[in-house]
PDB file of C-alpha atoms and ligand atoms in Angstrom:
ATOM      1  CA  MET A   1       3.452  13.987  20.175  1.00 48.00           C
ATOM      2  CA  LYS A   2       0.188  13.725  18.257  1.00 49.00           C
ATOM      3  CA  THR A   3       0.137  14.095  14.503  1.00 49.00           C
ATOM      4  CA  LYS A   4      -2.558  16.515  13.329  1.00 61.00           C
ATOM      5  CA  SER A   5      -2.495  15.834   9.595  1.00 74.00           C
ATOM      6  CA  LYS A   6      -4.430  13.005   7.970  1.00 85.00           C
ATOM      7  CA  PRO A   7      -2.606   9.678   8.123  1.00 93.00           C
ATOM      8  CA  LEU A   8      -1.307   8.010   4.986  1.00 94.00           C
ATOM      9  CA  ILE A   9      -3.363   4.880   4.389  1.00 95.00           C
ATOM     10  CA  PHE A  10      -1.696   1.829   2.822  1.00 97.00           C
ATOM     11  CA  SER A  11      -3.284  -1.525   2.184  1.00 97.00           C
ATOM     12  CA  VAL A  12      -1.193  -4.695   2.257  1.00 97.00           C
ATOM     13  CA  THR A  13      -2.900  -7.040  -0.140  1.00 97.00           C
ATOM     14  CA  SER A  14      -2.368  -9.989  -2.484  1.00 96.00           C
ATOM     15  CA  GLY A  15      -4.099 -11.979  -5.142  1.00 92.00           C
ATOM     16  CA  LYS A  16      -3.060 -15.331  -3.703  1.00 92.00           C
ATOM     17  CA  GLY A  17      -3.508 -16.237  -0.028  1.00 92.00           C
ATOM     18  CA  GLY A  18      -0.766 -17.153   2.411  1.00 93.00           C
ATOM     19  CA  VAL A  19       1.980 -15.031   0.831  1.00 96.00           C
ATOM     20  CA  GLY A  20       2.792 -13.256   4.099  1.00 96.00           C
ATOM     21  CA  LYS A  21       0.525 -10.193   4.259  1.00 96.00           C
ATOM     22  CA  SER A  22      -0.189 -10.386   7.987  1.00 95.00           C
ATOM     23  CA  PHE A  23       3.449 -11.159   8.794  1.00 96.00           C
ATOM     24  CA  LEU A  24       4.595  -8.211   6.658  1.00 97.00           C
ATOM     25  CA  THR A  25       1.955  -5.801   7.983  1.00 97.00           C
ATOM     26  CA  THR A  26       2.744  -6.420  11.638  1.00 97.00           C
ATOM     27  CA  ASN A  27       6.533  -6.420  11.256  1.00 98.00           C
ATOM     28  CA  LEU A  28       6.453  -3.363   9.009  1.00 98.00           C
ATOM     29  CA  ALA A  29       4.229  -1.605  11.572  1.00 98.00           C
ATOM     30  CA  THR A  30       6.697  -2.520  14.325  1.00 98.00           C
ATOM     31  CA  THR A  31       9.605  -1.244  12.228  1.00 98.00           C
ATOM     32  CA  LEU A  32       7.884   2.060  11.433  1.00 97.00           C
ATOM     33  CA  ALA A  33       6.955   2.494  15.114  1.00 97.00           C
ATOM     34  CA  ASN A  34      10.627   1.902  15.955  1.00 95.00           C
ATOM     35  CA  GLN A  35      11.564   4.584  13.421  1.00 93.00           C
ATOM     36  CA  GLY A  36       9.418   7.024  15.424  1.00 94.00           C
ATOM     37  CA  LYS A  37       6.180   6.912  13.431  1.00 95.00           C
ATOM     38  CA  LYS A  38       2.742   6.695  14.999  1.00 97.00           C
ATOM     39  CA  VAL A  39       1.258   3.590  13.364  1.00 98.00           C
ATOM     40  CA  LEU A  40      -2.194   2.014  13.340  1.00 98.00           C
ATOM     41  CA  VAL A  41      -2.892  -1.420  11.865  1.00 97.00           C
ATOM     42  CA  ALA A  42      -6.433  -2.422  10.924  1.00 94.00           C
ATOM     43  CA  ASP A  43      -7.073  -6.134  10.575  1.00 92.00           C
ATOM     44  CA  CYS A  44      -9.358  -6.074   7.551  1.00 89.00           C
ATOM     45  CA  ASP A  45      -9.398  -9.818   7.002  1.00 84.00           C
ATOM     46  CA  LEU A  46     -12.937  -9.751   8.317  1.00 76.00           C
ATOM     47  CA  GLY A  47     -13.813 -13.431   8.507  1.00 69.00           C
ATOM     48  CA  LEU A  48     -10.406 -14.914   9.327  1.00 72.00           C
ATOM     49  CA  ALA A  49      -8.619 -12.343  11.432  1.00 69.00           C
ATOM     50  CA  ASN A  50      -5.383 -13.485  13.036  1.00 81.00           C
ATOM     51  CA  ILE A  51      -3.219 -10.510  13.939  1.00 88.00           C
ATOM     52  CA  ASP A  52      -4.397 -10.711  17.561  1.00 87.00           C
ATOM     53  CA  ILE A  53      -3.160 -14.311  17.718  1.00 85.00           C
ATOM     54  CA  MET A  54       0.192 -13.359  16.165  1.00 87.00           C
ATOM     55  CA  LEU A  55       0.554 -10.789  18.943  1.00 89.00           C
ATOM     56  CA  GLY A  56      -0.702 -13.056  21.714  1.00 88.00           C
ATOM     57  CA  ILE A  57      -3.553 -10.748  22.674  1.00 89.00           C
ATOM     58  CA  ASN A  58      -7.193 -11.488  23.277  1.00 89.00           C
ATOM     59  CA  PRO A  59      -9.034  -8.255  22.615  1.00 90.00           C
ATOM     60  CA  THR A  60     -12.420  -7.821  24.272  1.00 90.00           C
ATOM     61  CA  LEU A  61     -13.627  -5.394  21.610  1.00 92.00           C
ATOM     62  CA  THR A  62     -13.217  -5.986  17.880  1.00 90.00           C
ATOM     63  CA  LEU A  63     -14.487  -4.730  14.560  1.00 88.00           C
ATOM     64  CA  LYS A  64     -17.555  -6.877  15.158  1.00 85.00           C
ATOM     65  CA  ASP A  65     -18.629  -4.551  17.967  1.00 90.00           C
ATOM     66  CA  VAL A  66     -18.419  -1.659  15.520  1.00 91.00           C
ATOM     67  CA  VAL A  67     -20.314  -3.414  12.748  1.00 87.00           C
ATOM     68  CA  PHE A  68     -23.037  -4.960  14.898  1.00 85.00           C
ATOM     69  CA  GLY A  69     -22.918  -2.560  17.835  1.00 88.00           C
ATOM     70  CA  THR A  70     -22.786   1.157  18.450  1.00 90.00           C
ATOM     71  CA  LEU A  71     -19.060   1.667  18.868  1.00 93.00           C
ATOM     72  CA  HIS A  72     -16.782   3.767  16.659  1.00 94.00           C
ATOM     73  CA  LEU A  73     -13.585   2.224  15.292  1.00 94.00           C
ATOM     74  CA  ARG A  74     -11.693   4.514  17.672  1.00 95.00           C
ATOM     75  CA  ASP A  75     -13.264   2.709  20.643  1.00 95.00           C
ATOM     76  CA  VAL A  76     -11.830  -0.688  19.737  1.00 95.00           C
ATOM     77  CA  ILE A  77      -8.224   0.442  19.144  1.00 96.00           C
ATOM     78  CA  THR A  78      -5.791  -1.409  21.383  1.00 95.00           C
ATOM     79  CA  THR A  79      -2.057  -0.987  21.967  1.00 95.00           C
ATOM     80  CA  THR A  80       0.340  -3.811  21.082  1.00 95.00           C
ATOM     81  CA  LYS A  81       3.798  -4.952  22.100  1.00 93.00           C
ATOM     82  CA  GLY A  82       4.950  -4.082  18.575  1.00 96.00           C
ATOM     83  CA  GLY A  83       4.641  -0.400  19.521  1.00 97.00           C
ATOM     84  CA  PHE A  84       1.791   0.141  17.074  1.00 97.00           C
ATOM     85  CA  ASP A  85      -1.950   0.350  17.710  1.00 97.00           C
ATOM     86  CA  LEU A  86      -4.385  -2.220  16.362  1.00 96.00           C
ATOM     87  CA  ILE A  87      -8.004  -2.407  15.296  1.00 95.00           C
ATOM     88  CA  PRO A  88      -8.626  -6.133  15.813  1.00 93.00           C
ATOM     89  CA  ALA A  89     -11.113  -8.069  13.695  1.00 87.00           C
ATOM     90  CA  SER A  90     -12.928 -11.217  14.715  1.00 77.00           C
ATOM     91  CA  SER A  91     -12.355 -14.720  13.507  1.00 70.00           C
ATOM     92  CA  GLY A  92     -14.912 -17.354  12.641  1.00 67.00           C
ATOM     93  CA  VAL A  93     -17.863 -14.967  12.565  1.00 68.00           C
ATOM     94  CA  ARG A  94     -19.602 -15.860   9.342  1.00 69.00           C
ATOM     95  CA  GLU A  95     -21.616 -12.646   9.110  1.00 70.00           C
ATOM     96  CA  MET A  96     -18.349 -10.679   9.119  1.00 68.00           C
ATOM     97  CA  ALA A  97     -17.097 -12.445   6.009  1.00 66.00           C
ATOM     98  CA  GLN A  98     -20.214 -11.462   4.099  1.00 69.00           C
ATOM     99  CA  LEU A  99     -20.701  -7.889   5.169  1.00 71.00           C
ATOM    100  CA  LEU A 100     -23.218  -5.789   3.358  1.00 73.00           C
ATOM    101  CA  PHE A 101     -21.867  -2.977   1.244  1.00 80.00           C
ATOM    102  CA  GLU A 102     -23.313  -0.359   3.667  1.00 84.00           C
ATOM    103  CA  LYS A 103     -21.368  -1.856   6.571  1.00 84.00           C
ATOM    104  CA  ILE A 104     -18.120  -1.802   4.611  1.00 83.00           C
ATOM    105  CA  GLN A 105     -18.860   1.787   3.681  1.00 87.00           C
ATOM    106  CA  MET A 106     -19.392   2.565   7.372  1.00 90.00           C
ATOM    107  CA  ILE A 107     -16.001   1.058   8.306  1.00 90.00           C
ATOM    108  CA  LYS A 108     -14.361   3.016   5.491  1.00 88.00           C
ATOM    109  CA  ASP A 109     -15.964   6.291   6.601  1.00 92.00           C
ATOM    110  CA  MET A 110     -14.836   5.734  10.195  1.00 94.00           C
ATOM    111  CA  LEU A 111     -11.278   4.870   9.109  1.00 92.00           C
ATOM    112  CA  LEU A 112     -11.073   8.145   7.212  1.00 91.00           C
ATOM    113  CA  GLU A 113     -12.115  10.004  10.383  1.00 94.00           C
ATOM    114  CA  ILE A 114      -9.253   8.633  12.472  1.00 95.00           C
ATOM    115  CA  GLU A 115      -6.536  11.147  13.316  1.00 93.00           C
ATOM    116  CA  GLY A 116      -3.357  11.126  15.355  1.00 95.00           C
ATOM    117  CA  TYR A 117      -1.408   8.649  13.222  1.00 97.00           C
ATOM    118  CA  ASP A 118       1.299   9.058  10.586  1.00 95.00           C
ATOM    119  CA  ILE A 119       0.286   5.898   8.800  1.00 96.00           C
ATOM    120  CA  ILE A 120      -2.513   3.339   8.817  1.00 97.00           C
ATOM    121  CA  LEU A 121      -1.797  -0.131   7.418  1.00 97.00           C
ATOM    122  CA  LEU A 122      -4.773  -2.227   6.317  1.00 96.00           C
ATOM    123  CA  ASP A 123      -4.112  -5.969   6.314  1.00 95.00           C
ATOM    124  CA  THR A 124      -6.645  -7.300   3.810  1.00 93.00           C
ATOM    125  CA  GLY A 125      -7.779 -10.807   3.021  1.00 87.00           C
ATOM    126  CA  ALA A 126      -6.481 -12.398  -0.186  1.00 90.00           C
ATOM    127  CA  GLY A 127      -8.148 -12.265  -3.574  1.00 90.00           C
ATOM    128  CA  ILE A 128     -10.305  -9.882  -5.503  1.00 90.00           C
ATOM    129  CA  SER A 129     -13.530 -10.099  -3.496  1.00 88.00           C
ATOM    130  CA  GLU A 130     -15.592  -6.923  -3.211  1.00 87.00           C
ATOM    131  CA  VAL A 131     -14.527  -6.420   0.445  1.00 85.00           C
ATOM    132  CA  VAL A 132     -10.828  -6.561  -0.446  1.00 91.00           C
ATOM    133  CA  LEU A 133     -11.271  -4.268  -3.449  1.00 92.00           C
ATOM    134  CA  GLN A 134     -13.139  -1.734  -1.312  1.00 90.00           C
ATOM    135  CA  PHE A 135     -10.382  -1.627   1.305  1.00 91.00           C
ATOM    136  CA  ASN A 136      -7.796  -1.272  -1.455  1.00 95.00           C
ATOM    137  CA  LEU A 137      -9.791   1.555  -2.941  1.00 93.00           C
ATOM    138  CA  LEU A 138      -9.986   3.332   0.409  1.00 91.00           C
ATOM    139  CA  ALA A 139      -6.198   3.137   0.835  1.00 95.00           C
ATOM    140  CA  GLY A 140      -4.201   5.843  -0.890  1.00 93.00           C
ATOM    141  CA  GLN A 141      -1.539   3.293  -1.775  1.00 95.00           C
ATOM    142  CA  ASN A 142      -1.666  -0.448  -2.316  1.00 97.00           C
ATOM    143  CA  ILE A 143       1.222  -2.712  -1.436  1.00 98.00           C
ATOM    144  CA  ILE A 144       0.874  -6.025  -3.246  1.00 98.00           C
ATOM    145  CA  VAL A 145       2.787  -8.976  -1.820  1.00 98.00           C
ATOM    146  CA  ILE A 146       4.166 -11.667  -4.100  1.00 98.00           C
ATOM    147  CA  ASN A 147       6.455 -14.637  -3.681  1.00 97.00           C
ATOM    148  CA  ARG A 148       8.257 -16.941  -6.092  1.00 96.00           C
ATOM    149  CA  GLU A 149       5.180 -19.020  -6.952  1.00 97.00           C
ATOM    150  CA  LEU A 150       3.886 -18.346 -10.426  1.00 95.00           C
ATOM    151  CA  THR A 151       0.296 -18.269  -9.164  1.00 96.00           C
ATOM    152  CA  SER A 152       1.139 -15.479  -6.725  1.00 96.00           C
ATOM    153  CA  LEU A 153       2.405 -13.453  -9.679  1.00 96.00           C
ATOM    154  CA  THR A 154      -0.577 -14.148 -11.937  1.00 96.00           C
ATOM    155  CA  ASP A 155      -3.015 -13.463  -9.071  1.00 96.00           C
ATOM    156  CA  ALA A 156      -1.183 -10.214  -8.212  1.00 97.00           C
ATOM    157  CA  TYR A 157      -1.443  -9.179 -11.841  1.00 97.00           C
ATOM    158  CA  ALA A 158      -5.192  -9.956 -11.718  1.00 97.00           C
ATOM    159  CA  MET A 159      -5.476  -7.651  -8.694  1.00 97.00           C
ATOM    160  CA  VAL A 160      -3.603  -4.825 -10.479  1.00 98.00           C
ATOM    161  CA  LYS A 161      -5.716  -5.287 -13.588  1.00 97.00           C
ATOM    162  CA  VAL A 162      -9.046  -5.197 -11.707  1.00 97.00           C
ATOM    163  CA  MET A 163      -8.046  -2.156  -9.628  1.00 97.00           C
ATOM    164  CA  TYR A 164      -7.032  -0.403 -12.852  1.00 97.00           C
ATOM    165  CA  GLN A 165      -9.984  -1.427 -15.017  1.00 96.00           C
ATOM    166  CA  VAL A 166     -12.682  -0.951 -12.380  1.00 95.00           C
ATOM    167  CA  PHE A 167     -11.326   2.011 -10.413  1.00 95.00           C
ATOM    168  CA  GLY A 168      -8.744   3.561 -12.733  1.00 97.00           C
ATOM    169  CA  ARG A 169      -5.901   3.067 -10.273  1.00 97.00           C
ATOM    170  CA  LYS A 170      -2.416   3.070 -11.795  1.00 97.00           C
ATOM    171  CA  THR A 171      -0.077   3.237  -8.807  1.00 96.00           C
ATOM    172  CA  PHE A 172       0.882   0.042  -7.036  1.00 98.00           C
ATOM    173  CA  SER A 173       3.912  -1.013  -5.096  1.00 97.00           C
ATOM    174  CA  ILE A 174       5.270  -4.494  -4.735  1.00 98.00           C
ATOM    175  CA  ILE A 175       7.034  -6.333  -1.917  1.00 98.00           C
ATOM    176  CA  THR A 176       8.565  -9.723  -2.699  1.00 98.00           C
ATOM    177  CA  ASN A 177       8.455 -12.092   0.265  1.00 98.00           C
ATOM    178  CA  ASN A 178       9.819 -15.486   1.210  1.00 98.00           C
ATOM    179  CA  ILE A 179      12.658 -15.347  -1.282  1.00 98.00           C
ATOM    180  CA  LYS A 180      16.314 -16.387  -1.290  1.00 97.00           C
ATOM    181  CA  ASP A 181      18.038 -13.059  -1.785  1.00 97.00           C
ATOM    182  CA  GLU A 182      17.810  -9.553  -3.201  1.00 97.00           C
ATOM    183  CA  LYS A 183      18.493 -10.756  -6.743  1.00 98.00           C
ATOM    184  CA  GLU A 184      15.661 -13.271  -6.750  1.00 98.00           C
ATOM    185  CA  GLY A 185      13.330 -10.538  -5.413  1.00 98.00           C
ATOM    186  CA  SER A 186      14.201  -8.059  -8.130  1.00 98.00           C
ATOM    187  CA  ASN A 187      13.855 -10.746 -10.817  1.00 98.00           C
ATOM    188  CA  ILE A 188      10.355 -11.606  -9.577  1.00 98.00           C
ATOM    189  CA  PHE A 189       9.506  -7.900  -9.508  1.00 98.00           C
ATOM    190  CA  LYS A 190      10.831  -7.431 -13.058  1.00 98.00           C
ATOM    191  CA  ASN A 191       8.484 -10.178 -14.289  1.00 97.00           C
ATOM    192  CA  ILE A 192       5.329  -8.548 -12.975  1.00 97.00           C
ATOM    193  CA  ASP A 193       6.530  -5.050 -13.894  1.00 98.00           C
ATOM    194  CA  THR A 194       7.146  -6.146 -17.490  1.00 98.00           C
ATOM    195  CA  ILE A 195       3.675  -7.728 -17.726  1.00 97.00           C
ATOM    196  CA  SER A 196       2.038  -4.595 -16.314  1.00 98.00           C
ATOM    197  CA  GLN A 197       3.922  -2.312 -18.713  1.00 98.00           C
ATOM    198  CA  ARG A 198       3.139  -4.500 -21.699  1.00 98.00           C
ATOM    199  CA  PHE A 199      -0.554  -5.203 -21.073  1.00 97.00           C
ATOM    200  CA  LEU A 200      -1.733  -2.276 -18.946  1.00 97.00           C
ATOM    201  CA  GLY A 201       0.713   0.399 -20.025  1.00 98.00           C
ATOM    202  CA  PHE A 202       2.113   1.494 -16.663  1.00 98.00           C
ATOM    203  CA  PRO A 203       5.077   0.447 -14.486  1.00 98.00           C
ATOM    204  CA  LEU A 204       4.905  -0.799 -10.897  1.00 98.00           C
ATOM    205  CA  HIS A 205       6.961   0.474  -7.993  1.00 97.00           C
ATOM    206  CA  TYR A 206       9.313  -1.851  -6.094  1.00 98.00           C
ATOM    207  CA  LEU A 207       9.416  -1.346  -2.322  1.00 98.00           C
ATOM    208  CA  GLY A 208      11.798  -4.180  -1.520  1.00 98.00           C
ATOM    209  CA  HIS A 209      12.142  -7.778  -0.480  1.00 98.00           C
ATOM    210  CA  VAL A 210      11.992  -9.960   2.628  1.00 98.00           C
ATOM    211  CA  VAL A 211      13.950 -13.210   2.624  1.00 98.00           C
ATOM    212  CA  THR A 212      12.801 -16.567   3.974  1.00 98.00           C
ATOM    213  CA  ASP A 213      14.061 -16.752   7.530  1.00 97.00           C
ATOM    214  CA  ASP A 214      13.517 -19.375  10.217  1.00 96.00           C
ATOM    215  CA  VAL A 215      13.314 -16.642  12.873  1.00 97.00           C
ATOM    216  CA  VAL A 216       9.783 -16.002  11.543  1.00 96.00           C
ATOM    217  CA  ALA A 217       8.465 -19.348  12.807  1.00 95.00           C
ATOM    218  CA  LYS A 218      10.402 -18.962  16.077  1.00 96.00           C
ATOM    219  CA  ALA A 219       8.863 -15.518  16.670  1.00 95.00           C
ATOM    220  CA  ILE A 220       5.359 -16.824  15.943  1.00 91.00           C
ATOM    221  CA  LEU A 221       5.794 -19.614  18.497  1.00 91.00           C
ATOM    222  CA  LYS A 222       6.787 -16.991  21.071  1.00 90.00           C
ATOM    223  CA  GLN A 223       3.951 -14.690  19.875  1.00 90.00           C
ATOM    224  CA  GLU A 224       6.566 -11.974  19.423  1.00 94.00           C
ATOM    225  CA  MET A 225       7.270  -9.660  16.510  1.00 96.00           C
ATOM    226  CA  ALA A 226      10.223 -11.136  14.602  1.00 97.00           C
ATOM    227  CA  VAL A 227      11.947  -7.773  14.110  1.00 98.00           C
ATOM    228  CA  LEU A 228      11.940  -7.173  17.891  1.00 97.00           C
ATOM    229  CA  ALA A 229      12.750 -10.715  19.004  1.00 97.00           C
ATOM    230  CA  PHE A 230      15.563 -11.043  16.431  1.00 98.00           C
ATOM    231  CA  PRO A 231      16.938  -7.534  15.873  1.00 97.00           C
ATOM    232  CA  HIS A 232      20.098  -8.775  14.127  1.00 98.00           C
ATOM    233  CA  SER A 233      18.327 -11.064  11.679  1.00 98.00           C
ATOM    234  CA  HIS A 234      18.341 -10.693   7.932  1.00 98.00           C
ATOM    235  CA  ILE A 235      14.626  -9.864   7.841  1.00 98.00           C
ATOM    236  CA  THR A 236      15.054  -7.027  10.360  1.00 98.00           C
ATOM    237  CA  THR A 237      17.427  -5.358   7.889  1.00 98.00           C
ATOM    238  CA  ASN A 238      14.932  -6.023   5.074  1.00 98.00           C
ATOM    239  CA  PHE A 239      12.118  -4.361   7.038  1.00 98.00           C
ATOM    240  CA  SER A 240      14.253  -1.298   7.896  1.00 97.00           C
ATOM    241  CA  GLN A 241      14.945  -0.802   4.187  1.00 97.00           C
ATOM    242  CA  ILE A 242      11.255  -1.156   3.300  1.00 97.00           C
ATOM    243  CA  GLY A 243      10.297   1.252   6.107  1.00 96.00           C
ATOM    244  CA  LYS A 244      12.618   3.905   4.680  1.00 94.00           C
ATOM    245  CA  ALA A 245      11.503   3.178   1.106  1.00 94.00           C
ATOM    246  CA  ILE A 246       7.863   3.803   2.008  1.00 92.00           C
ATOM    247  CA  PHE A 247       8.498   7.332   3.222  1.00 83.00           C
ATOM    248  CA  ASP A 248      10.991   8.100   0.426  1.00 80.00           C
ATOM    249  CA  TRP A 249       8.375   6.994  -2.079  1.00 75.00           C
ATOM    250  CA  GLN A 250       5.816   9.340  -0.524  1.00 71.00           C
ATOM    251  CA  LYS A 251       8.105  12.331  -1.055  1.00 67.00           C
ATOM    252  CA  HIS A 252       7.988  11.876  -4.834  1.00 59.00           C
TER     253      HIS A 252
HETATM  254  N1  LIG B   1       9.768 -14.275   5.004  1.00 86.34           N
HETATM  255  C1  LIG B   1       9.247 -15.339   5.630  1.00 86.34           C
HETATM  256  N2  LIG B   1      10.066 -16.296   6.169  1.00 86.34           N
HETATM  257  C2  LIG B   1       9.536 -17.381   6.782  1.00 86.34           C
HETATM  258  N3  LIG B   1       8.198 -17.603   6.933  1.00 86.34           N
HETATM  259  C3  LIG B   1       7.332 -16.689   6.429  1.00 86.34           C
HETATM  260  C4  LIG B   1       7.813 -15.519   5.754  1.00 86.34           C
HETATM  261  N4  LIG B   1       6.743 -14.811   5.353  1.00 86.34           N
HETATM  262  C5  LIG B   1       5.642 -15.486   5.764  1.00 86.34           C
HETATM  263  N5  LIG B   1       5.991 -16.618   6.407  1.00 86.34           N
HETATM  264  C6  LIG B   1       5.051 -17.619   6.970  1.00 86.34           C
HETATM  265  O1  LIG B   1       4.076 -17.943   5.986  1.00 86.34           O
HETATM  266  C7  LIG B   1       2.807 -18.168   6.594  1.00 86.34           C
HETATM  267  C8  LIG B   1       1.762 -17.281   5.937  1.00 86.34           C
HETATM  268  O2  LIG B   1       1.991 -15.927   6.322  1.00 86.34           O
HETATM  269  P1  LIG B   1       0.779 -14.926   6.605  1.00 86.34           P
HETATM  270  O3  LIG B   1      -0.237 -15.528   7.501  1.00 86.34           O
HETATM  271  O4  LIG B   1       1.356 -13.630   7.009  1.00 86.34           O
HETATM  272  O5  LIG B   1       0.162 -14.847   5.126  1.00 86.34           O
HETATM  273  P2  LIG B   1      -1.118 -14.048   4.640  1.00 86.34           P
HETATM  274  O6  LIG B   1      -0.818 -13.556   3.279  1.00 86.34           O
HETATM  275  O7  LIG B   1      -1.530 -13.047   5.659  1.00 86.34           O
HETATM  276  O8  LIG B   1      -2.212 -15.214   4.582  1.00 86.34           O
HETATM  277  P3  LIG B   1      -3.793 -15.044   4.347  1.00 86.34           P
HETATM  278  O9  LIG B   1      -3.975 -14.825   2.874  1.00 86.34           O
HETATM  279  O10 LIG B   1      -4.345 -16.358   4.813  1.00 86.34           O
HETATM  280  O11 LIG B   1      -4.243 -13.871   5.169  1.00 86.34           O
HETATM  281  C9  LIG B   1       2.974 -17.884   8.070  1.00 86.34           C
HETATM  282  O12 LIG B   1       3.167 -19.075   8.757  1.00 86.34           O
HETATM  283  C10 LIG B   1       4.230 -17.022   8.116  1.00 86.34           C
HETATM  284  O13 LIG B   1       4.891 -17.130   9.318  1.00 86.34           O
HETATM  285 MG1  LIG B   2      -3.376 -12.739   6.666  1.00 86.34          MG
END
């Protein structure tokens, strides 16, 4: 059944690279699709896209054909074995990493025109480049991923601070990834929440945690989604809880 209302748009972003954004985006999308939602993922890591590789697909049309061609974003959407749809980006195309502001604006306008989904997840590149900030601004909600490394926390705080000071945004949610257990996750969250309250004056929202699990590497080797290939794993439970938390959070 098609959804008529405008999709919720979430970005999955981070200050520091390599914290697990693409892993989280694709497995969260798979989980939400499993929970009956119609989900679209947009690979917004324009210069170094890799979601297609994680899924073992080789799309003929990508975001590049929208930016440098005449296609609409709708035309490059492809289905995936995760049960969600994907707007693939291209990798190793230098011009894509340095897109002009007008082109980013064009992608943003087209994304806002897309209907028929409950939720759109934008997997951004890392850092506070203009492209990443623009995608975060377009999204109604920003999910910031952090892990136990101090630099991931300080870089996440930098992201929150810039989004607040430049665009006035005050609502952010956090996922802790690659951690030992629930307790470590909530301690890491408490650190960044305390800093935000003290220096910016607003609290952050905690969406949940995902533990370090060796099924992640196994799934990547098989080019499968971990939550489908290992349905009884610890991370599959983590993703179900985050999936529910996202929609509970929206009700508030
Ligand atoms: N919870 C986890 N358990 C085990 N491995 C993980 C976990 N989360 C992420 N990884 C691994 O960490 C690596 C980095 O993850 P990923 O590519 O998703 O990060 P990213 O934030 O998207 O990176 P980039 O900033 O380069 O886009 C990958 O090899 C991924 O499989
Ligand atoms: Mg990534």
